[in-house]
PDB file of C-alpha atoms in Angstrom:
ATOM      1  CA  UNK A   1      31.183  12.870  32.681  1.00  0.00           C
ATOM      2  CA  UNK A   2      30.619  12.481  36.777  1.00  0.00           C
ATOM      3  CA  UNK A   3      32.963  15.369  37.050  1.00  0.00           C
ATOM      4  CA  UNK A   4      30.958  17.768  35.335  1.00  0.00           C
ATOM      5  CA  UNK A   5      27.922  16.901  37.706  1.00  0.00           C
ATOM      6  CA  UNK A   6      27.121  20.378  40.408  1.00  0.00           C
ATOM      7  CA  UNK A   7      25.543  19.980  43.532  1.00  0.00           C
ATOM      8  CA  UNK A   8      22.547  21.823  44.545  1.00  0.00           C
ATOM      9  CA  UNK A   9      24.636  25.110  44.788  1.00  0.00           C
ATOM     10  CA  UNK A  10      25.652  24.503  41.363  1.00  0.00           C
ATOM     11  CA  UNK A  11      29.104  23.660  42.331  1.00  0.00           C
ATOM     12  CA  UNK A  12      31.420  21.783  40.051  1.00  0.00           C
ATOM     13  CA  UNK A  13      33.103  18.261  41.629  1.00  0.00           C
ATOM     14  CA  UNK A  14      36.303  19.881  41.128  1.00  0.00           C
ATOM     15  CA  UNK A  15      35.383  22.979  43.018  1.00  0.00           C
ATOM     16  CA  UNK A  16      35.456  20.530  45.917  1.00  0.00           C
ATOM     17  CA  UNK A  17      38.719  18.622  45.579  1.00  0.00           C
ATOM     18  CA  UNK A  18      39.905  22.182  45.759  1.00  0.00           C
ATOM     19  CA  UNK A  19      37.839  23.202  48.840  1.00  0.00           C
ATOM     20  CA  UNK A  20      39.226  19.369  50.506  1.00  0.00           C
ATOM     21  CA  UNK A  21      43.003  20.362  49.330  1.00  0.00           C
ATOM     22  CA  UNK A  22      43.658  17.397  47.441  1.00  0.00           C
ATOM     23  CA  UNK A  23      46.238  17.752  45.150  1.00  0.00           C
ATOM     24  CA  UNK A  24      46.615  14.399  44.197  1.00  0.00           C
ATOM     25  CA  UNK A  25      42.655  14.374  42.752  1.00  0.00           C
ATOM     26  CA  UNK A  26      43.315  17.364  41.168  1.00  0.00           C
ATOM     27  CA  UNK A  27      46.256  15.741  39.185  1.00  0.00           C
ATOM     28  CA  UNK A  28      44.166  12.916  38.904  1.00  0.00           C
ATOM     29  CA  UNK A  29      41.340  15.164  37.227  1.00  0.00           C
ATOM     30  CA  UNK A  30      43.732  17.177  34.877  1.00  0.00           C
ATOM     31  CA  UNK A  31      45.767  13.988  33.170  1.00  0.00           C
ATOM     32  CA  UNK A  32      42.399  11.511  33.282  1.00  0.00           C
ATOM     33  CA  UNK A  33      39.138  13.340  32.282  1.00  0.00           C
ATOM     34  CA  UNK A  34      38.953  14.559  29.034  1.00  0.00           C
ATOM     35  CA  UNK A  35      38.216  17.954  29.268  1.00  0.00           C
ATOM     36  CA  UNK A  36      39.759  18.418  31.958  1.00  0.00           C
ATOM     37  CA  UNK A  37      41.271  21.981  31.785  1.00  0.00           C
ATOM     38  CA  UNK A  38      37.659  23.288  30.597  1.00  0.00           C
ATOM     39  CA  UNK A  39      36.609  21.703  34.362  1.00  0.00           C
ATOM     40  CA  UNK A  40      39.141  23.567  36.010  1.00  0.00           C
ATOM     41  CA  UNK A  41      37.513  26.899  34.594  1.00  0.00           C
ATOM     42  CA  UNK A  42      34.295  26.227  35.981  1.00  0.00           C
ATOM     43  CA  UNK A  43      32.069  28.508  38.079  1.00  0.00           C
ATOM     44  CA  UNK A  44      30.027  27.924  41.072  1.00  0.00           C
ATOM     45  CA  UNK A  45      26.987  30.528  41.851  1.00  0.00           C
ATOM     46  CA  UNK A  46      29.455  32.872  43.840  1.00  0.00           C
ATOM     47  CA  UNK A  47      31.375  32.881  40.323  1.00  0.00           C
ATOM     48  CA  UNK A  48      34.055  30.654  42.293  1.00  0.00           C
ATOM     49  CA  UNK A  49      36.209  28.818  40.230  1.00  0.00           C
ATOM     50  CA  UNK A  50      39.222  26.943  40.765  1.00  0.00           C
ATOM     51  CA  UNK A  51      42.009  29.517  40.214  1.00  0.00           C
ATOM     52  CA  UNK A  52      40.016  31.213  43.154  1.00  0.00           C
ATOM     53  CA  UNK A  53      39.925  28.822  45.605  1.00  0.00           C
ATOM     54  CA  UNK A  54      43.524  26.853  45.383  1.00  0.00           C
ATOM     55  CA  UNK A  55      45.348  30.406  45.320  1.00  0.00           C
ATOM     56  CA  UNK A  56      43.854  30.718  48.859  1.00  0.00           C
ATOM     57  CA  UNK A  57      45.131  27.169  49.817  1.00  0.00           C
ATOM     58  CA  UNK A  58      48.516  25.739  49.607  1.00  0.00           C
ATOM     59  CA  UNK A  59      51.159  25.472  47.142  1.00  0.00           C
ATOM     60  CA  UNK A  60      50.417  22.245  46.178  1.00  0.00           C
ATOM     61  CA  UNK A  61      47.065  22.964  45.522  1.00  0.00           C
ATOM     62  CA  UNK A  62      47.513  25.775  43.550  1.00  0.00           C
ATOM     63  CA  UNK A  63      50.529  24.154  41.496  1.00  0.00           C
ATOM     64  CA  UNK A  64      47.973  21.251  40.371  1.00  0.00           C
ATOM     65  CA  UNK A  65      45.690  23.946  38.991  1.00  0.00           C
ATOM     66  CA  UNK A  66      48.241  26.059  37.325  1.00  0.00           C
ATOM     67  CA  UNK A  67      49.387  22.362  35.803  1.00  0.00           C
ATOM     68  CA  UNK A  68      45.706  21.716  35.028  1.00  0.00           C
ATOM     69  CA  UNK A  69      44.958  24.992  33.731  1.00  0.00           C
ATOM     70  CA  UNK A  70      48.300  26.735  32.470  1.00  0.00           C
ATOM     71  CA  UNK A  71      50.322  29.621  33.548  1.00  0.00           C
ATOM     72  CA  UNK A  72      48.965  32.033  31.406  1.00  0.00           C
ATOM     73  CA  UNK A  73      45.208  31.335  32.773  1.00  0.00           C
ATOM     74  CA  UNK A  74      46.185  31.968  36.480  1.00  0.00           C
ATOM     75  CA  UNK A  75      48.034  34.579  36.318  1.00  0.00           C
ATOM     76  CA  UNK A  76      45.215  36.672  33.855  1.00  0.00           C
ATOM     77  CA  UNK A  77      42.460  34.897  36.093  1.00  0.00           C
ATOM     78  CA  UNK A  78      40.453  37.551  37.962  1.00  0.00           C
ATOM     79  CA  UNK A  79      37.759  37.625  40.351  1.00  0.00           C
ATOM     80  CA  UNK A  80      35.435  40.486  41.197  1.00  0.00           C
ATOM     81  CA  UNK A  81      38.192  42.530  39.971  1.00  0.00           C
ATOM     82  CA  UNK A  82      40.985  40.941  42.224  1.00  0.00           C
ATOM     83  CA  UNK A  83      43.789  38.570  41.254  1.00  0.00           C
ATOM     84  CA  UNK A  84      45.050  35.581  41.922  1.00  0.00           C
ATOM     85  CA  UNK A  85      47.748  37.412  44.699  1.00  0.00           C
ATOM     86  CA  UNK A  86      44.408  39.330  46.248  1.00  0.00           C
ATOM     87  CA  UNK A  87      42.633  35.884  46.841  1.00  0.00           C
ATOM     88  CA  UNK A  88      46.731  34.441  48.053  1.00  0.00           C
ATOM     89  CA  UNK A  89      46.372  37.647  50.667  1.00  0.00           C
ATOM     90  CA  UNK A  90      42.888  36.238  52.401  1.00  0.00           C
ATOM     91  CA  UNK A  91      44.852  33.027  53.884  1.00  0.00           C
ATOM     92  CA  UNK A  92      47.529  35.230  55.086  1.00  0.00           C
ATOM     93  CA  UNK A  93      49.717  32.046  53.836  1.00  0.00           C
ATOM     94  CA  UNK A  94      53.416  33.397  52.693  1.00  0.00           C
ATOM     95  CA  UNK A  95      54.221  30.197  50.739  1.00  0.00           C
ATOM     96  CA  UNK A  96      51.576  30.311  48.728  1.00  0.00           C
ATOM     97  CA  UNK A  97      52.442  33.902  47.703  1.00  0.00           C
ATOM     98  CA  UNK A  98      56.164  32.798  46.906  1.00  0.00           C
ATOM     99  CA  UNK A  99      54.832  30.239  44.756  1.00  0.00           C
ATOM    100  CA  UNK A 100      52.809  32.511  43.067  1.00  0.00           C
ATOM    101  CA  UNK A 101      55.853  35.297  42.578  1.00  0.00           C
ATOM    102  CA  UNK A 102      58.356  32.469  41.336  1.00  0.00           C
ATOM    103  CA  UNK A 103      55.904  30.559  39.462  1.00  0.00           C
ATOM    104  CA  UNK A 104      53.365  33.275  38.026  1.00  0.00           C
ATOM    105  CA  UNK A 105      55.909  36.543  38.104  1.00  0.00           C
ATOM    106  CA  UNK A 106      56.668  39.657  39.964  1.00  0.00           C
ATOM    107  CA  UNK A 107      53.238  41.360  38.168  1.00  0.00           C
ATOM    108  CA  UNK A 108      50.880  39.325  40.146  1.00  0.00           C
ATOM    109  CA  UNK A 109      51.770  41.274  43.325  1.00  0.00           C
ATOM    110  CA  UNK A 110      52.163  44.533  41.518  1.00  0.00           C
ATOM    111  CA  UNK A 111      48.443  44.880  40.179  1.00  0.00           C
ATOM    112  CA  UNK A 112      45.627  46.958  41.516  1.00  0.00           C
ATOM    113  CA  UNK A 113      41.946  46.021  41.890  1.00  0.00           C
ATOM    114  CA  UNK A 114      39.254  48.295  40.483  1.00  0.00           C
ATOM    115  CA  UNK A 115      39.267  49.959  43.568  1.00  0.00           C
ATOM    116  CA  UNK A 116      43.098  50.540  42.779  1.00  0.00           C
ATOM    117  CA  UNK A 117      43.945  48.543  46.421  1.00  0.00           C
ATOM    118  CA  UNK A 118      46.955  45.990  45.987  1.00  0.00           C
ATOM    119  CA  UNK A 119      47.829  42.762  47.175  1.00  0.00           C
ATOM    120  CA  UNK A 120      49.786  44.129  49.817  1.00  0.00           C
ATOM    121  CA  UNK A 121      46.927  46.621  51.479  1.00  0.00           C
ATOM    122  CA  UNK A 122      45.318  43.178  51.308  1.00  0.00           C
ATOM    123  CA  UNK A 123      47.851  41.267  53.314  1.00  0.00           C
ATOM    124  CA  UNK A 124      48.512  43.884  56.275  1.00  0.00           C
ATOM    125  CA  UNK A 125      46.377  41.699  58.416  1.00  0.00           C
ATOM    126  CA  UNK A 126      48.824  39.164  58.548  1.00  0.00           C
ATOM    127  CA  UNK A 127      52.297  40.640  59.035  1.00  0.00           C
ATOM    128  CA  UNK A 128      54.614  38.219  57.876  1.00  0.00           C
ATOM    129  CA  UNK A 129      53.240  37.789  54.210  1.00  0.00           C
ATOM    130  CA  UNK A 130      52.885  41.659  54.001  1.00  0.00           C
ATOM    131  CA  UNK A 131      56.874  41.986  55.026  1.00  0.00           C
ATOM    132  CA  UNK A 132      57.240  39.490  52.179  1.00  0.00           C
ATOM    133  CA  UNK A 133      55.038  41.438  49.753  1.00  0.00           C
ATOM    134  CA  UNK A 134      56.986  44.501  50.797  1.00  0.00           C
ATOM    135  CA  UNK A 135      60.376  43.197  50.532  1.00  0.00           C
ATOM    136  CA  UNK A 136      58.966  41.649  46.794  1.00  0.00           C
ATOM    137  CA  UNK A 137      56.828  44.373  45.456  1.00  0.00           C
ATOM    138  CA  UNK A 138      59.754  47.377  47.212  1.00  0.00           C
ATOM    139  CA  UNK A 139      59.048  51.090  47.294  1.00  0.00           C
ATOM    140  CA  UNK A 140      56.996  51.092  44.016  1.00  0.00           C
ATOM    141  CA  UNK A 141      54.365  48.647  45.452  1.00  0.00           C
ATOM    142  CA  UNK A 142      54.113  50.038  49.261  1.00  0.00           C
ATOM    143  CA  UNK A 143      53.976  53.783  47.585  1.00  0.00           C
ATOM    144  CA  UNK A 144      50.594  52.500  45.407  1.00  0.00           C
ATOM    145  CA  UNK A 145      47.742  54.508  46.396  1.00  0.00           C
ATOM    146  CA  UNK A 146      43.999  53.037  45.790  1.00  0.00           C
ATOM    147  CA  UNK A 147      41.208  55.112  44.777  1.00  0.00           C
ATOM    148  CA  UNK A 148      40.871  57.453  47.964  1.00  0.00           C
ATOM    149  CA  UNK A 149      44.995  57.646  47.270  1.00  0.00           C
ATOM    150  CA  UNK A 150      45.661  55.852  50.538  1.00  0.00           C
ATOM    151  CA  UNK A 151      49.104  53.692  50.433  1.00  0.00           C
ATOM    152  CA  UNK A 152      49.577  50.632  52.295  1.00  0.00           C
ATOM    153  CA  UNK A 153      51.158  53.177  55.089  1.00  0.00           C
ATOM    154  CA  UNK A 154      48.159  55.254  55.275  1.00  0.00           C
ATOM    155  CA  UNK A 155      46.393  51.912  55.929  1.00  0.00           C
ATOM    156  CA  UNK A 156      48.532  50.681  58.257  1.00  0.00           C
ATOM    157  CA  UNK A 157      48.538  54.038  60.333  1.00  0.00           C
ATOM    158  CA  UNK A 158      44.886  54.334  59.826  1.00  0.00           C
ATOM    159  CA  UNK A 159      44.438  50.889  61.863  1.00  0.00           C
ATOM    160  CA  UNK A 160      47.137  52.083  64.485  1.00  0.00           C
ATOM    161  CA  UNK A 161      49.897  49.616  63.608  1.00  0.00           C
ATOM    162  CA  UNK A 162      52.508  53.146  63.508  1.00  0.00           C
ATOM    163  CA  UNK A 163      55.261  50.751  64.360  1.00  0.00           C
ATOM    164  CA  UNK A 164      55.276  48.521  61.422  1.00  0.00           C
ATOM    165  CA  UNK A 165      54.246  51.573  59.187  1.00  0.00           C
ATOM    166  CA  UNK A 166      57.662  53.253  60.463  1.00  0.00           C
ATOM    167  CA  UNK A 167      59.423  50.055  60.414  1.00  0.00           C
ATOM    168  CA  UNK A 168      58.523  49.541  56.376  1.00  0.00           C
ATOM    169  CA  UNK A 169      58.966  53.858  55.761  1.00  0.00           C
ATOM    170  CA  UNK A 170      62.391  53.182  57.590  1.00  0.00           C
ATOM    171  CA  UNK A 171      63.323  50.494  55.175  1.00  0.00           C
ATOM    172  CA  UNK A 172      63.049  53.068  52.338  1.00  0.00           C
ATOM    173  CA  UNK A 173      64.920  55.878  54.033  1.00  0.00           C
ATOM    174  CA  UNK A 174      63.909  59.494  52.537  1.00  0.00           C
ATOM    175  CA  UNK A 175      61.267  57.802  50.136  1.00  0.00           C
ATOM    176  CA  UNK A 176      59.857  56.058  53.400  1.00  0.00           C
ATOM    177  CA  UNK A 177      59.107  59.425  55.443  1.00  0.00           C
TER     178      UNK A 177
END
C-alpha cells in the first residue's frame, strides 16, 4: 500500500525508482506488490507514467517495465501523441532504441505523431541513434513527411547538417536525390 502513496506533485513511488534507474526496485515492485502492473500505469500531473520515463533511460530500466507491464502495453503506450521510440529519441541513447526494435518490433520506429513527425526527425540531434533509426526504419521511414510534408532530409538540411543529409540520400541512391 506505501507504493501507491504520491508526493506533493502527485507522483507515484514508482515514478521515482524509474527517475533513480533502479532496475532491481522495479523488479522488486512488479513480482512483490500486489497490484503491481496497475502501479506501473500510473500518472504523475505531467501525465508521466512509467512507460514514459524508463524508455528515456536504459535498457534495463525499460526491460523491468515492459516485464512489469507487458509487451503489448509499451509498445501501444502513448504520450501526448508520441510513442515509446519518440520518448527513446530525447536521450539520444542507441541501446535503448535497439532494445526497443528487438524487443517491441520494427513498428515502434515506423509510427508518426499527430503532427505526423517520426522517431527519426526526433533523433537527428544525436547522430549516431538517427544512423541507427535510418539503417532500421530504411527508405520508407527517412522518406516520411510530417504535417508541413518535411522528411527527415528536409530537417536535416533545414538545420544545415547538408553532409549527413547527402550522406543518408547517398545511401538510397536515385530514391535518395
Amino acid at each position: 500500500q506505501q507504493f501507491m502513496v504520491r508526493n506533493n506533485n502527485n507522483t507515484p513511488c514508482v515514478l521515482h525508482a524509474v527517475r533513480a534507474g533502479s532496475a532491481e526496485c522495479l523488479r522488486f515492485i512488479s513480482q512483490n506488490v500486489p497490484g503491481g502492473e496497475e502501479l506501473f500505469k500510473l500518472t504523475d500531473d505531467m501525465l508521466f507514467t512509467c512507460c514514459s520515463v524508463a524508455a528515456q533511460s536504459s535498457p534495463d530500466v525499460l526491460a523491468a517495465v515492459v516485464e512489469a507491464c507487458g509487451r503489448e502495453h509499451v509498445a501501444s503506450f502513448t504520450h501526448h501523441g508520441t510513442g515509446v521510440a519518440f520518448l527513446a529519441c530525447l536521450s539520444g541513447r542507441v541501446d535503448t532504441m535497439q532494445y526497443i526494435v528487438e524487443e517491441l518490433g520494427r513498428g515502434c520506429i515506423m509510427t508518426t505523431s499527430n503532427a505526423g513527425s517520426t522517431p527519426l526527425t526526433w533523433a537527428l540531434s544525436s547522430r549516431p541513434l538517427a544512423e541507427y533509426l535510418v539503417r532500421e526504419g530504411g527508405w520508407e521511414l527517412v522518406s516520411k513527411r510530417d504535417q508541413g510534408g518535411w522528411t527527415a532530409l528536409h530537417r536535416l538540411e533545414y538545420c544545415g547538417q547538408h553532409e549527413f543529409a547527402f550522406e543518408i540520400a547517398a545511401e538510397f541512391g536515385e530514391r535518395g536525390c
